[in-house]
Each structure stands twice: as structure tokens, then as C-alpha cells.
Coordinates of C-alpha atoms in Angstrom, one line a residue:
X1 CA 138.2 210.3 57.5
X2 CA 137.5 209.9 61.2
X3 CA 139.2 207.2 63.3
X4 CA 137.2 204.4 64.9
X5 CA 135.0 206.7 66.9
X6 CA 132.4 206.0 64.3
X7 CA 133.0 203.1 61.9
X8 CA 136.3 202.1 60.3
X9 CA 137.1 204.0 57.2
X10 CA 137.0 202.0 54.1
X11 CA 137.4 202.6 50.4
X12 CA 134.8 199.9 49.9
X13 CA 131.9 202.0 51.0
X14 CA 128.9 200.9 48.9
X15 CA 128.3 203.6 46.4
X16 CA 124.7 203.0 45.3
X17 CA 123.1 203.2 48.8
X18 CA 125.0 206.4 49.5
X19 CA 124.0 207.9 46.1
X20 CA 120.4 207.0 46.7
X21 CA 120.4 209.0 49.9
X22 CA 122.2 211.8 48.0
X23 CA 119.7 212.1 45.1
X24 CA 116.9 213.9 47.0
X25 CA 119.3 216.8 47.5
X26 CA 119.6 216.9 43.7
X27 CA 115.9 217.0 43.1
X28 CA 114.4 218.6 46.2
X29 CA 110.7 217.9 46.8
X30 CA 108.5 221.0 46.6
X31 CA 111.3 223.3 45.2
X32 CA 109.9 224.1 41.8
X33 CA 112.4 227.0 41.2
X34 CA 115.4 224.8 42.0
X35 CA 114.1 222.0 39.7
X36 CA 113.6 224.6 36.9
X37 CA 117.2 225.7 37.3
X38 CA 118.4 222.1 37.0
X39 CA 116.4 221.6 33.8
X40 CA 117.8 224.9 32.3
X41 CA 121.3 223.9 33.3
X42 CA 120.9 220.5 31.6
X43 CA 119.5 222.1 28.4
X44 CA 122.6 224.4 28.4
X45 CA 124.8 221.3 28.8
X46 CA 123.1 219.6 25.8
X47 CA 123.4 222.7 23.6
X48 CA 127.1 223.0 24.5
X49 CA 127.9 219.5 23.6
X50 CA 125.9 219.5 20.3
X51 CA 127.7 222.7 19.2
X52 CA 131.1 221.3 20.3
X53 CA 130.7 218.0 18.4
X54 CA 128.9 219.1 15.3
X55 CA 129.7 222.8 14.7
X56 CA 133.3 223.0 15.9
X57 CA 134.5 219.8 14.4
X58 CA 132.7 220.1 11.0
X59 CA 133.6 223.8 10.6
X60 CA 137.3 223.0 10.9
X61 CA 137.0 219.9 8.7
X62 CA 135.3 221.8 5.8
X63 CA 137.7 224.7 6.1
X64 CA 140.7 222.4 5.8
X65 CA 139.1 220.5 2.9
X66 CA 138.5 223.8 1.0
X67 CA 142.0 224.9 1.6
X68 CA 143.3 221.5 0.5
X69 CA 141.5 221.8 -2.9
X70 CA 143.6 224.9 -3.6
X71 CA 140.7 226.9 -4.8
X72 CA 141.5 230.3 -3.5
X73 CA 138.3 231.8 -4.9
X74 CA 136.6 230.2 -1.9
X75 CA 138.6 232.2 0.6
X76 CA 135.5 233.9 1.9
X77 CA 133.9 230.5 2.6
X78 CA 137.0 229.4 4.4
X79 CA 137.1 232.6 6.4
X80 CA 133.4 232.1 7.3
X81 CA 134.1 228.5 8.4
X82 CA 137.1 229.6 10.5
X83 CA 135.1 232.4 12.1
X84 CA 132.2 229.9 12.7
X85 CA 134.7 227.5 14.3
X86 CA 135.9 230.3 16.7
X87 CA 132.3 231.4 17.4
X88 CA 131.2 227.9 18.2
X89 CA 134.1 227.5 20.6
X90 CA 133.1 230.7 22.3
X91 CA 129.4 229.5 22.4
X92 CA 130.5 226.3 24.3
X93 CA 132.4 228.4 26.8
X94 CA 129.4 230.8 27.2
X95 CA 126.9 228.0 27.7
X96 CA 129.2 226.2 30.2
X97 CA 129.5 229.4 32.3
X98 CA 125.8 230.2 32.1
X99 CA 125.1 226.6 33.2
X100 CA 127.4 227.1 36.2
X101 CA 125.6 230.4 37.1
X102 CA 122.2 228.9 36.8
X103 CA 123.1 225.8 38.8
X104 CA 125.1 227.5 41.6
X105 CA 122.0 228.1 43.7
X106 CA 121.0 224.5 43.5
X107 CA 124.3 223.3 44.8
X108 CA 124.5 225.9 47.6
X109 CA 120.9 225.1 48.7
X110 CA 121.6 221.4 48.8
X111 CA 124.7 222.0 50.9
X112 CA 122.7 224.3 53.2
X113 CA 119.9 221.9 53.8
X114 CA 122.2 219.0 54.4
X115 CA 124.5 220.9 56.8
X116 CA 121.4 222.2 58.7
X117 CA 119.9 218.8 59.1
X118 CA 123.1 217.2 60.3
X119 CA 123.7 220.1 62.8
X120 CA 120.2 219.8 64.1
X121 CA 120.6 216.0 64.5
X122 CA 123.8 216.4 66.4
X123 CA 122.0 218.5 68.9
X124 CA 119.3 215.8 69.2
X125 CA 121.8 213.1 70.1
X126 CA 122.2 212.2 73.7
X127 CA 124.8 213.5 76.2
X128 CA 126.4 210.1 76.2
X129 CA 127.1 210.4 72.4
X130 CA 128.9 213.8 72.9
X131 CA 130.8 212.7 75.9
X132 CA 132.2 209.7 74.0
X133 CA 133.1 211.7 70.8
X134 CA 135.9 214.1 70.0
X135 CA 134.6 217.4 68.9
X136 CA 137.4 218.0 66.4
X137 CA 136.8 214.7 64.7
X138 CA 133.0 215.2 64.5
X139 CA 133.4 218.7 62.9
X140 CA 135.8 217.4 60.4
X141 CA 133.4 214.6 59.3
X142 CA 130.6 217.2 58.9
X143 CA 132.8 219.6 57.0
X144 CA 133.9 217.0 54.5
X145 CA 130.4 215.5 54.1
X146 CA 128.7 218.8 53.4
X147 CA 131.3 220.0 51.1
X148 CA 131.2 216.8 49.1
X149 CA 127.5 217.2 48.1
X150 CA 128.1 220.3 46.0
X151 CA 131.1 218.7 44.3
X152 CA 129.2 215.5 43.6
X153 CA 126.2 217.4 42.2
X154 CA 128.4 219.3 39.8
X155 CA 130.4 216.3 38.6
X156 CA 127.5 214.0 38.1
X157 CA 125.4 216.5 36.1
X158 CA 128.1 218.4 34.3
X159 CA 130.9 215.9 33.7
X160 CA 129.6 212.3 33.7
X161 CA 126.2 213.0 31.9
X162 CA 127.8 215.4 29.2
X163 CA 130.7 212.9 28.6
X164 CA 128.2 210.1 28.0
X165 CA 126.2 212.3 25.6
X166 CA 129.4 213.4 23.8
X167 CA 130.6 209.8 23.5
X168 CA 127.3 208.8 21.9
X169 CA 127.4 211.7 19.4
X170 CA 131.0 210.9 18.5
X171 CA 130.3 207.2 18.0
X172 CA 127.4 208.0 15.8
X173 CA 129.6 210.3 13.6
X174 CA 132.4 207.7 13.5
X175 CA 129.9 205.0 12.4
X176 CA 128.5 207.2 9.6
X177 CA 131.8 208.6 8.4
X178 CA 134.5 206.0 9.1
X179 CA 132.7 202.7 9.7
X180 CA 132.4 200.3 12.6
X181 CA 136.1 199.5 13.1
X182 CA 136.7 203.0 14.4
X183 CA 133.6 202.8 16.6
X184 CA 134.8 199.5 18.1
X185 CA 138.3 200.8 18.7
X186 CA 136.8 203.9 20.4
X187 CA 134.6 201.8 22.6
X188 CA 137.5 199.5 23.6
X189 CA 139.7 202.6 24.4
X190 CA 137.0 204.1 26.6
X191 CA 136.3 200.8 28.3
X192 CA 140.0 200.3 29.0
X193 CA 140.4 203.9 30.2
X194 CA 137.4 203.5 32.6
X195 CA 138.6 200.1 33.9
X196 CA 142.2 201.3 34.4
X197 CA 141.0 204.5 36.1
X198 CA 138.7 202.6 38.5
X199 CA 141.3 200.0 39.3
X200 CA 144.0 202.5 40.2
X201 CA 141.5 204.9 41.9
X202 CA 140.3 202.1 44.2
X203 CA 143.9 201.5 45.2
X204 CA 144.4 205.2 45.7
X205 CA 141.2 205.5 47.8
X206 CA 142.7 203.1 50.4
X207 CA 145.7 205.4 50.6
X208 CA 143.4 208.5 50.7
X209 CA 141.3 206.9 53.4
X210 CA 144.5 206.3 55.5
X211 CA 145.6 209.9 54.8
X212 CA 142.2 211.2 55.9
X213 CA 142.3 209.1 59.1
X214 CA 145.7 210.7 60.0
X215 CA 144.5 214.2 59.0
X216 CA 141.4 213.9 61.3
X217 CA 143.6 212.5 64.1
X218 CA 146.0 215.5 63.7
X219 CA 143.1 217.9 63.8
X220 CA 141.6 216.2 66.8
X221 CA 144.9 216.3 68.7
X222 CA 145.2 220.0 67.9
X223 CA 141.6 220.8 69.0
X224 CA 141.9 218.8 72.2
X225 CA 145.2 220.4 73.1
X226 CA 144.0 223.9 72.5
X227 CA 140.7 223.3 74.4
X228 CA 142.9 222.1 77.3
X229 CA 145.3 225.1 77.0
X230 CA 145.3 225.7 80.7
X231 CA 146.0 222.1 81.6
X232 CA 149.0 222.1 79.2
X233 CA 150.4 225.1 81.0
X234 CA 149.8 223.6 84.4
X235 CA 152.1 220.7 83.6
X236 CA 154.6 222.4 81.4
X237 CA 153.6 220.1 78.6
X238 CA 154.0 222.5 75.6
X239 CA 156.9 220.4 74.2
X240 CA 155.1 217.2 74.9
X241 CA 152.0 218.4 73.0
X242 CA 154.2 219.8 70.2
X243 CA 155.9 216.4 69.8
X244 CA 152.6 214.6 69.9
X245 CA 151.2 216.9 67.2
X246 CA 154.4 216.7 65.1
X247 CA 154.2 212.9 65.1
X248 CA 150.6 213.0 63.9
X249 CA 151.4 215.5 61.2
X250 CA 154.5 213.5 60.1
X251 CA 152.4 210.4 59.7
X252 CA 149.9 212.4 57.6
X253 CA 152.8 213.8 55.5
X254 CA 154.1 210.3 54.7
X255 CA 150.6 209.1 53.7
X256 CA 150.2 212.3 51.6
X257 CA 153.4 211.5 49.7
X258 CA 152.2 208.0 48.9
X259 CA 148.9 209.4 47.7
X260 CA 150.5 211.9 45.4
X261 CA 152.9 209.3 44.0
X262 CA 150.0 207.0 43.1
X263 CA 148.4 210.0 41.3
X264 CA 151.5 210.2 39.0
X265 CA 151.1 206.6 38.0
X266 CA 147.4 207.1 37.3
X267 CA 148.1 210.1 35.1
X268 CA 150.8 208.2 33.2
X269 CA 148.5 205.3 32.5
X270 CA 145.6 207.5 31.4
X271 CA 147.9 209.5 29.1
X272 CA 149.2 206.3 27.5
X273 CA 145.7 205.0 26.7
X274 CA 144.3 208.2 25.3
X275 CA 147.4 209.0 23.1
X276 CA 147.5 205.4 21.8
X277 CA 143.9 205.9 20.7
X278 CA 144.7 209.3 19.2
X279 CA 147.6 207.8 17.2
X280 CA 145.5 204.8 16.1
X281 CA 142.6 206.9 14.9
X282 CA 144.8 209.3 13.0
X283 CA 146.8 206.5 11.4
X284 CA 143.5 204.9 10.4
X285 CA 142.3 208.0 8.7
X286 CA 145.8 208.7 7.1
X287 CA 145.7 205.2 5.6
X288 CA 142.2 205.9 4.3
X289 CA 143.4 209.2 2.8
X290 CA 146.2 207.2 1.0
X291 CA 143.5 205.0 -0.5
X292 CA 141.5 208.1 -1.5
X293 CA 138.7 207.2 0.9
X294 CA 139.2 210.2 3.3
X295 CA 140.1 213.8 2.8
X296 CA 142.8 215.9 4.6
X297 CA 140.0 217.5 6.6
X298 CA 139.1 214.1 8.0
X299 CA 142.4 213.9 9.7
X300 CA 141.7 217.2 11.4
X301 CA 138.1 216.1 12.0
X302 CA 138.9 213.0 13.9
X303 CA 141.7 214.7 15.8
X304 CA 139.3 217.4 16.9
X305 CA 136.6 214.9 17.9
X306 CA 139.0 212.7 19.9
X307 CA 140.7 215.7 21.5
X308 CA 137.4 217.0 22.6
X309 CA 136.4 213.6 23.9
X310 CA 139.7 213.2 25.7
X311 CA 139.3 216.4 27.7
X312 CA 136.3 215.1 29.8
X313 CA 137.9 211.7 29.9
X314 CA 141.0 213.1 31.3
X315 CA 138.8 214.6 34.0
X316 CA 136.9 211.4 34.4
X317 CA 139.7 209.9 36.5
X318 CA 139.5 212.9 38.8
X319 CA 135.7 212.8 38.8
X320 CA 135.7 209.1 39.7
X321 CA 138.2 209.7 42.5
X322 CA 136.1 212.7 43.7
X323 CA 132.9 210.8 43.6
X324 CA 134.4 207.8 45.4
X325 CA 135.9 210.1 48.0
X326 CA 132.6 211.9 48.2
X327 CA 130.8 208.6 48.9
X328 CA 133.3 207.9 51.7
X329 CA 132.9 211.4 53.2
X330 CA 129.1 211.4 52.8
X331 CA 128.8 207.9 54.2
X332 CA 130.7 208.9 57.3
X333 CA 128.4 211.9 57.7
X334 CA 125.3 209.8 57.1
X335 CA 126.7 207.5 59.9
X336 CA 126.3 210.5 62.1
X337 CA 122.8 211.2 60.8
X338 CA 121.9 207.5 61.4
X339 CA 123.2 207.5 64.9
X340 CA 120.1 207.0 66.9
X341 CA 119.0 209.5 69.5
X342 CA 119.1 207.7 72.8
X343 CA 116.6 210.0 74.4
X344 CA 113.4 210.5 72.5
X345 CA 109.9 211.7 73.3
X346 CA 107.4 209.1 74.2
X347 CA 104.7 208.5 71.5
X348 CA 102.0 211.1 72.0
X349 CA 104.0 213.0 74.6
X350 CA 102.3 216.2 75.8
X351 CA 103.9 219.4 76.9
X352 CA 104.7 219.7 80.6
X353 CA 102.3 221.9 82.5
X354 CA 104.0 223.3 85.6
X355 CA 101.6 224.6 88.2
X356 CA 103.2 224.8 91.6
X357 CA 106.5 223.0 90.8
X358 CA 106.2 220.0 93.1
X359 CA 109.1 217.6 92.3
X360 CA 109.2 213.9 93.3
X361 CA 111.8 211.2 92.8
X362 CA 110.1 207.8 93.3
X363 CA 112.5 204.8 93.7
X364 CA 114.9 206.2 91.1
X365 CA 117.5 203.8 90.0
X366 CA 120.1 204.6 87.3
X367 CA 123.3 203.1 85.8
X368 CA 125.5 204.6 83.1
X369 CA 126.7 201.1 82.3
X370 CA 124.5 198.0 82.9
X371 CA 127.0 196.5 85.4
X372 CA 127.5 199.7 87.5
X373 CA 124.5 201.0 89.3
X374 CA 124.9 204.6 90.4
X375 CA 121.6 205.4 92.1
X376 CA 119.9 202.6 94.0
X377 CA 116.4 203.6 94.8
X378 CA 116.2 207.3 95.6
X379 CA 113.0 208.7 97.0
X380 CA 112.7 212.5 97.3
X381 CA 109.8 214.8 97.9
X382 CA 110.4 218.5 97.1
X383 CA 107.3 220.6 97.8
X384 CA 106.7 223.6 95.6
X385 CA 108.7 226.7 96.4
X386 CA 111.1 224.8 98.8
X387 CA 114.9 224.2 98.6
X388 CA 116.3 220.7 98.8
X389 CA 120.0 220.3 99.3
X390 CA 121.9 217.2 98.3
X391 CA 125.3 216.5 99.9
X392 CA 127.6 213.6 99.9
X393 CA 131.1 212.4 98.9
X394 CA 132.4 212.6 95.3
X395 CA 130.9 209.8 93.2
X396 CA 127.8 209.5 95.4
X397 CA 125.6 210.4 92.4
X398 CA 124.7 214.0 93.3
X399 CA 125.3 215.5 89.8
X400 CA 123.6 212.5 88.2
X401 CA 120.4 213.6 89.8
X402 CA 120.6 216.9 87.9
X403 CA 121.3 215.2 84.6
X404 CA 118.3 212.9 85.2
X405 CA 116.1 215.9 85.9
X406 CA 117.0 217.3 82.5
X407 CA 116.4 213.9 81.0
X408 CA 119.9 213.7 79.5
X409 CA 119.5 210.0 80.3
X410 CA 116.5 207.7 80.9
X411 CA 116.1 206.0 84.2
X412 CA 117.0 202.4 84.8
X413 CA 114.0 202.2 87.2
X414 CA 111.5 204.3 89.0
X415 CA 110.3 207.7 87.9
X416 CA 110.6 211.5 88.4
X417 CA 107.5 213.6 88.4
X418 CA 106.8 217.4 88.3
X419 CA 103.3 218.2 89.6
X420 CA 102.4 214.5 89.1
X421 CA 103.6 214.4 85.5
X422 CA 106.2 211.7 84.7
X423 CA 109.0 213.6 82.9
X424 CA 109.6 210.6 80.6
X425 CA 106.0 211.1 79.3
X426 CA 106.3 214.8 78.4
X427 CA 108.2 216.5 75.6
X428 CA 111.8 217.2 76.3
X429 CA 111.5 220.8 75.0
X430 CA 108.8 221.6 77.6
X431 CA 110.6 219.8 80.4
X432 CA 113.9 221.7 79.8
X433 CA 112.0 225.0 79.4
X434 CA 110.7 224.6 83.0
X435 CA 114.1 224.0 84.6
X436 CA 117.0 226.4 85.0
X437 CA 120.5 225.4 86.1
X438 CA 123.7 227.1 87.3
X439 CA 126.3 224.4 86.7
X440 CA 129.4 223.6 88.5
X441 CA 131.6 224.4 85.5
X442 CA 130.2 227.4 83.7
X443 CA 131.2 227.4 80.0
X444 CA 130.4 230.5 78.0
X445 CA 130.2 231.0 74.3
X446 CA 133.0 232.9 72.7
X447 CA 130.9 236.0 72.3
X448 CA 129.8 239.0 74.3
X449 CA 128.6 239.2 77.9
X450 CA 125.2 240.4 76.5
X451 CA 125.0 237.4 74.2
X452 CA 125.7 234.9 76.9
X453 CA 123.1 236.4 79.2
X454 CA 120.6 236.7 76.4
X455 CA 121.1 233.0 75.7
X456 CA 118.8 232.3 78.7
X457 CA 115.7 233.3 76.6
X458 CA 115.5 233.8 72.9
X459 CA 114.2 237.2 71.9
X460 CA 114.9 238.9 75.3
X461 CA 115.0 242.7 75.2
X462 CA 117.9 244.8 76.3
X463 CA 116.0 245.9 79.3
X464 CA 115.3 242.3 80.3
X465 CA 119.0 241.4 79.9
X466 CA 120.0 244.4 82.0
X467 CA 117.4 243.4 84.7
X468 CA 118.8 239.8 84.8
X469 CA 122.3 241.2 85.2
X470 CA 121.2 243.4 88.0
X471 CA 119.5 240.5 89.7
X472 CA 122.7 238.5 89.4
X473 CA 124.8 241.3 90.9
X474 CA 127.0 241.6 87.8
X475 CA 125.5 244.8 86.3
X476 CA 128.2 246.9 88.1
X477 CA 131.0 244.9 86.7
X478 CA 129.6 245.1 83.2
X479 CA 129.2 248.9 83.6
X480 CA 132.9 249.3 84.4
X481 CA 133.9 247.6 81.1
X482 CA 134.7 249.9 78.1
X483 CA 132.4 247.9 75.8
X484 CA 129.7 247.2 78.4
X485 CA 127.5 244.3 77.4
X486 CA 129.5 244.0 74.1
X487 CA 132.6 242.9 76.1
X488 CA 133.8 239.6 74.7
X489 CA 134.4 236.8 77.1
X490 CA 136.9 234.7 75.2
X491 CA 136.9 231.0 74.5
X492 CA 134.7 229.2 77.1
X493 CA 134.6 232.5 79.0
X494 CA 138.3 232.5 79.9
X495 CA 138.6 236.3 80.0
X496 CA 136.3 236.3 83.1
X497 CA 137.1 235.2 86.6
X498 CA 135.3 232.3 88.2
X499 CA 132.9 234.5 90.1
X500 CA 132.1 236.6 87.1
X501 CA 131.3 233.5 85.0
X502 CA 129.1 232.2 87.7
X503 CA 127.2 235.5 87.8
X504 CA 126.7 235.4 84.1
X505 CA 125.3 231.9 84.5
X506 CA 123.0 233.1 87.2
X507 CA 121.9 236.1 85.1
X508 CA 121.0 233.9 82.0
X509 CA 119.1 231.5 84.3
X510 CA 117.2 234.5 85.8
X511 CA 116.4 235.7 82.3
X512 CA 115.0 232.2 81.6
X513 CA 112.9 232.6 84.8
X514 CA 112.1 228.9 85.3
X515 CA 109.8 227.6 88.1
X516 CA 112.4 224.9 89.0
X517 CA 116.1 225.7 89.7
X518 CA 119.1 223.4 90.0
X519 CA 122.3 224.7 91.5
X520 CA 125.0 222.1 90.8
X521 CA 127.9 222.9 93.1
X522 CA 127.7 226.5 91.7
X523 CA 130.3 227.8 94.1
X524 CA 132.7 224.9 94.4
X525 CA 135.5 226.6 92.4
X526 CA 135.3 229.9 94.2
X527 CA 137.2 231.4 97.1
X528 CA 135.4 232.0 100.4
X529 CA 134.8 235.7 99.8
X530 CA 133.4 235.3 96.3
X531 CA 131.4 232.3 97.4
X532 CA 129.8 234.4 100.1
X533 CA 128.9 237.1 97.6
X534 CA 127.5 234.6 95.1
X535 CA 125.5 232.8 97.9
X536 CA 123.7 236.0 98.8
X537 CA 122.6 236.3 95.1
X538 CA 121.6 232.6 94.9
X539 CA 119.5 232.7 98.0
X540 CA 117.6 235.6 96.5
X541 CA 117.2 233.6 93.3
X542 CA 115.8 230.6 95.1
X543 CA 112.9 232.5 96.7
X544 CA 109.6 231.4 95.3
X545 CA 111.1 228.6 93.2
X546 CA 111.5 224.9 93.7
X547 CA 115.2 224.6 94.1
X548 CA 117.6 221.6 94.2
X549 CA 121.1 222.5 95.5
X550 CA 123.9 220.1 94.9
X551 CA 126.7 221.0 97.2
X552 CA 130.2 220.0 98.2
X553 CA 130.7 222.8 100.7
X554 CA 128.1 222.3 103.4
X555 CA 128.3 225.9 104.5
X556 CA 126.4 226.8 101.3
X557 CA 123.3 224.7 102.2
X558 CA 122.6 225.5 105.8
X559 CA 119.5 227.6 104.7
X560 CA 117.9 224.7 102.8
X561 CA 114.4 223.5 103.9
X562 CA 115.7 219.9 103.8
X563 CA 119.0 218.2 103.3
X564 CA 119.7 214.7 102.1
X565 CA 123.1 213.0 102.3
X566 CA 123.9 210.5 99.5
X567 CA 126.3 207.6 100.1
X568 CA 126.9 204.8 97.6
X569 CA 123.9 205.8 95.6
X570 CA 121.5 205.7 98.5
X571 CA 120.1 208.3 100.9
X572 CA 122.0 207.9 104.1
X573 CA 120.4 210.7 106.0
X574 CA 117.9 213.5 105.6
X575 CA 116.7 216.4 107.6
X576 CA 117.5 220.1 108.3
X577 CA 120.9 221.4 109.0
X578 CA 120.4 221.7 112.7
X579 CA 118.7 218.3 112.9
X580 CA 121.4 216.5 111.1
X581 CA 124.1 218.1 113.3
X582 CA 122.2 216.9 116.4
X583 CA 122.0 213.4 114.9
X584 CA 125.8 213.2 114.8
X585 CA 125.9 211.0 111.7
X586 CA 127.6 211.3 108.3
X587 CA 126.5 214.9 107.7
X588 CA 127.8 216.0 111.1
X589 CA 131.1 214.2 110.4
X590 CA 131.4 216.0 107.0
X591 CA 130.6 219.4 108.7
X592 CA 133.2 219.0 111.4
X593 CA 135.9 217.9 108.8
X594 CA 135.2 220.9 106.6
X595 CA 135.2 223.2 109.7
X596 CA 138.7 221.9 110.6
X597 CA 139.9 222.5 107.0
X598 CA 138.6 226.1 107.1
X599 CA 140.4 226.7 110.4
X600 CA 143.6 225.2 109.1
X601 CA 143.3 227.4 106.0
X602 CA 142.8 230.5 108.0
X603 CA 145.7 229.6 110.3
X604 CA 148.0 229.2 107.3
X605 CA 147.2 232.7 105.9

């Protein structure tokens, strides 16, 4: 189970509320075909149990009784009974497997629907949620939760329900053939078995929960370490990461040993209860045989019935443990499903209609945390088709403006409008469809170059993808690759250079063809030569679009129609590049400092 990134793991998760949420997946609304499969599967279950209890047990009993009488003239009858016994056993196996085949689609469909709904919900959650969560832990929770539903469906329908049916049939036979004492003894034995199994299993669940916590922690450590592979190399931290992972795995191993030891005690206790009942029942019948009340076949009869009853009861412990663990796993997953989406469409929100692409920030205030205001009343007017550049020191709130444009967060105060429409009052889908971004840190999918470019617009043709690559000045590079557009880029695009990744990001934004563009320090990680090449491409991309350029290097924004300088969450200066230099303020100071840094870098070469 996950660590405290959600809610503390507990073996005391309420079972009934979780099962109530689980039941709709067992009987899906509107799925007549799946419901028919469930009905057929349950009929096969009932037929299997009736044959197992009545045909198998009685055939063997009558065969033994015939043989005990010593009448060898009835050998054909005995042979028929023995053959019927074997045929009935085969029929139970046949029905059980047909049941599994019929039901398999139900379980897989339930798993598919649950996994899809959880995955969709995770993408609907806010950026804040994903920044505060560990990816490895989230995926582990979803994996366990979705796997548990198929298992729980199987055990609830094909173990618990058939076991209850078989117990009722056996008790009815015991009442009619052997009297109430054996019925009472059987009920007491089953009750003791269930109580002992639940008591020990609840104890084991606490151990299992601890083991799952440590398992999730180990996986999260491994995923974090591998995702930060380069950072590990930068600081020669391979041994440190290995020791950290080994500690996590060692703690998991110790918890796993305790868990398996507790399983041994559970099996011993269950075996004692069931064998005590077996001995008591056979002694009872043997005593009755001595009093001429029962036949030799009755000893075999009761042995067969109890043995058949014990088989699902032996599994009952495992079933109860699985269901309890499934409840824990599913409850953790439902915690994810219940995590509220911080950013939701306003009631009655309409799609954004972009005409010219005129963007305004009106007294925008924003805080990630209530006590720490980042933006303190930002007013910006970006006419359609113009380029606004935003400069400032680190932490001034430049990238926050881009996140607010995408509505990853809601404003603390003020509003942002596009062609007079408040972005908080339009649908998020239409808003994000109208904006394209080339981010500071371009992260690519571990797929092909073609796939990553095509991600800009679903359903794009090969010609459109090639056109976007041409516009981003990366078509030549792709053409030199042996696999062309099928060249794989590696995890997060690590097989490509910084400039190549940026060009892929530009290409997929071109393919999206949005009326509004955001360039969030798109060249900050590049060398001067690559930056110059990328800037030529970006300036072409900006033409005819409303563009917001967030820049650290001022040399990349000299062409902007207007430049604003942020300081401490406020606009300190605004104007054109030439005007701001003449003013001799903060922008001019930053320009001179960067110019000296460039001169020093050139002198050092």
C-alpha cells in the first residue's frame, strides 16, 4: 500500500462501503450480454455443486454398501455406480471450467472499465496534485486496485456463494440421514473455522499492510532514482542510491518473512479444526454402525461430504485474506478516484471562441499557498497578433503566468480574458486547444519522433507532420536518421540533444496551430549557436499569432512588441527594448550584466 501520500494504510478499512462501490462493476448497467454471462455462470456453479453433493457422494456410498453386502451378482450395479461416481467428478470439473470461460469476459470488462475511469480521473486532477505525488506510488496503487476487482469478482461468485450453497445442501443431508447432533457439530465447526480465520487474517492484514507500504516505498525509490538517472551520475551517487534502495528492500524482506510466518500459523490452526471435525464425524458414524444404525457406506458417505466441504473451506481463509486485501487495495484506489479535481469547469461553461486572440490580464493576483502571494496585481494588455515578452529575476512569477493562462490553477484575484471572455468561465478543453506552448524543459514520450510531433494534434496526417517538422527546421535532422520519423527518442527524449528536443516541441506546437502561443524560456538550456538557430525558427512561428515570451536571456526578446519586467510579483517596468534601455532601470541593468557575462564567456574560450 502507498505511504502517507494519500491516507494511512489500515487493515481496518470498512469493507461494506468499499464492496458497495465495487458491486456496480459486478452487474454493469446497460450490459445485457455481460449480465447473461453472469447468470449462466451461476447456473453452472449450482449444477456443479448439486452433482458434487448428491451424485458423487451417494454413488460412492451405494457402491460401498453393495460391496459390503457381499452379493457379487450385483457387480454390474457396483461398476455402474463407480463409473457414475467418476463421471460426476468429471462433470463438476467440466462445469467449473465452463463457468470460468463464460465469466472471464465479465471480469476483464470490469477491470478495463475501472482502470479506464481511474486513468481518466488522474488526468482530470490538478497540476498541484501531480506535483505533490510520487509517480511510482500512484501507479502501484492503481495497479493493485484494478487487479483486485477481477480477483474479488471471482472469489465472491465462485467460492463464497458456492460454499454457502454446498454447506446448506450438506446440512440438509446430515439432518435427514444422521440427525441434528451432526448438523450442530458441523455448524459449530464452520463457525469456529470462520472466526479463527478472520481473527488471524485481520492480524495478518496489519502485517501485509506494512509489507505493502514498504513495497510501494521501494518501488517509488527505484522509479525516482531511475527518472533522475542523470542527476545520480552528476554526483557519483550510484552507491548511495543502491544503499538507499537496498535498505528499502531489506525492510520489505523482513516484513515479508513475518507475513509468511503468520501464514504458517493460520494453516496449522485451520487444519486442526477441519481434521478434528473429520475425526468427530467419522467416529460418530462408526459408533452408529456398531449400533447397526448406519452402514459401511455411510462412513465413506460422510467422509466424502466433509472432504468436499473442507476443500472450499480450506480456500476460505485465502479468499477472506484476498477480499480483505482487495478491500484495502481498492479503497486506496477509490481514494484516488475521490480526490477532488481542484480545477473544474464553471456551471454552464461555454467553449472559448477565439477571434483575433486579444489577451488581457486584469489585476491578476495568485498564491500557491495562502500565506505566500506570488503575483500581486498584474495588468497586461496583449493586442492580437503581437508579441509580449516577460523578463525578470528567478522567482518573480514569470512561469506562473503561463500556468495561469492554461488554467492549471485558479486565480486568487482578478481575471484573464481572451477576446473579452474570462478563461475561468469557458471550458478547459476549448481554452487549452487555443493555446500552444514551447516549454522550458521539453519532455518527450518514449516513442518515435513522428509520434511526438503528431501529439500536437490528434489525427494529423503524415504530410501535416512533415510540414510541421519543416517549419520547425528539424526535417533535415529527421531525414538523416536511418529510421526517419520512426526514430525512437528514448525516455523523456534523452536520445536527442537539447536543440533537437526544442525543435520537436516547436514542431508539435506548429502542428497544433494555435492562435495564442507561449514560449516559456524555450532556449534557456541551449548554447548560443543553437539558441540563435532556434530563435530564427521561433520568430517565424510568432508571426500572425498572439505570443507571450517568457525569457531569462534578454537577447531573445529584443524583437518583442512590448516587454514587461517583473520584480517581486509586480510589474516594475514596461516598454520596448530600446525604450527600456534608455530608461536605465532594472531592464537596462539586467541587459548590461548579461552583456558582461557574454563577454567574459567569449574571453574565456
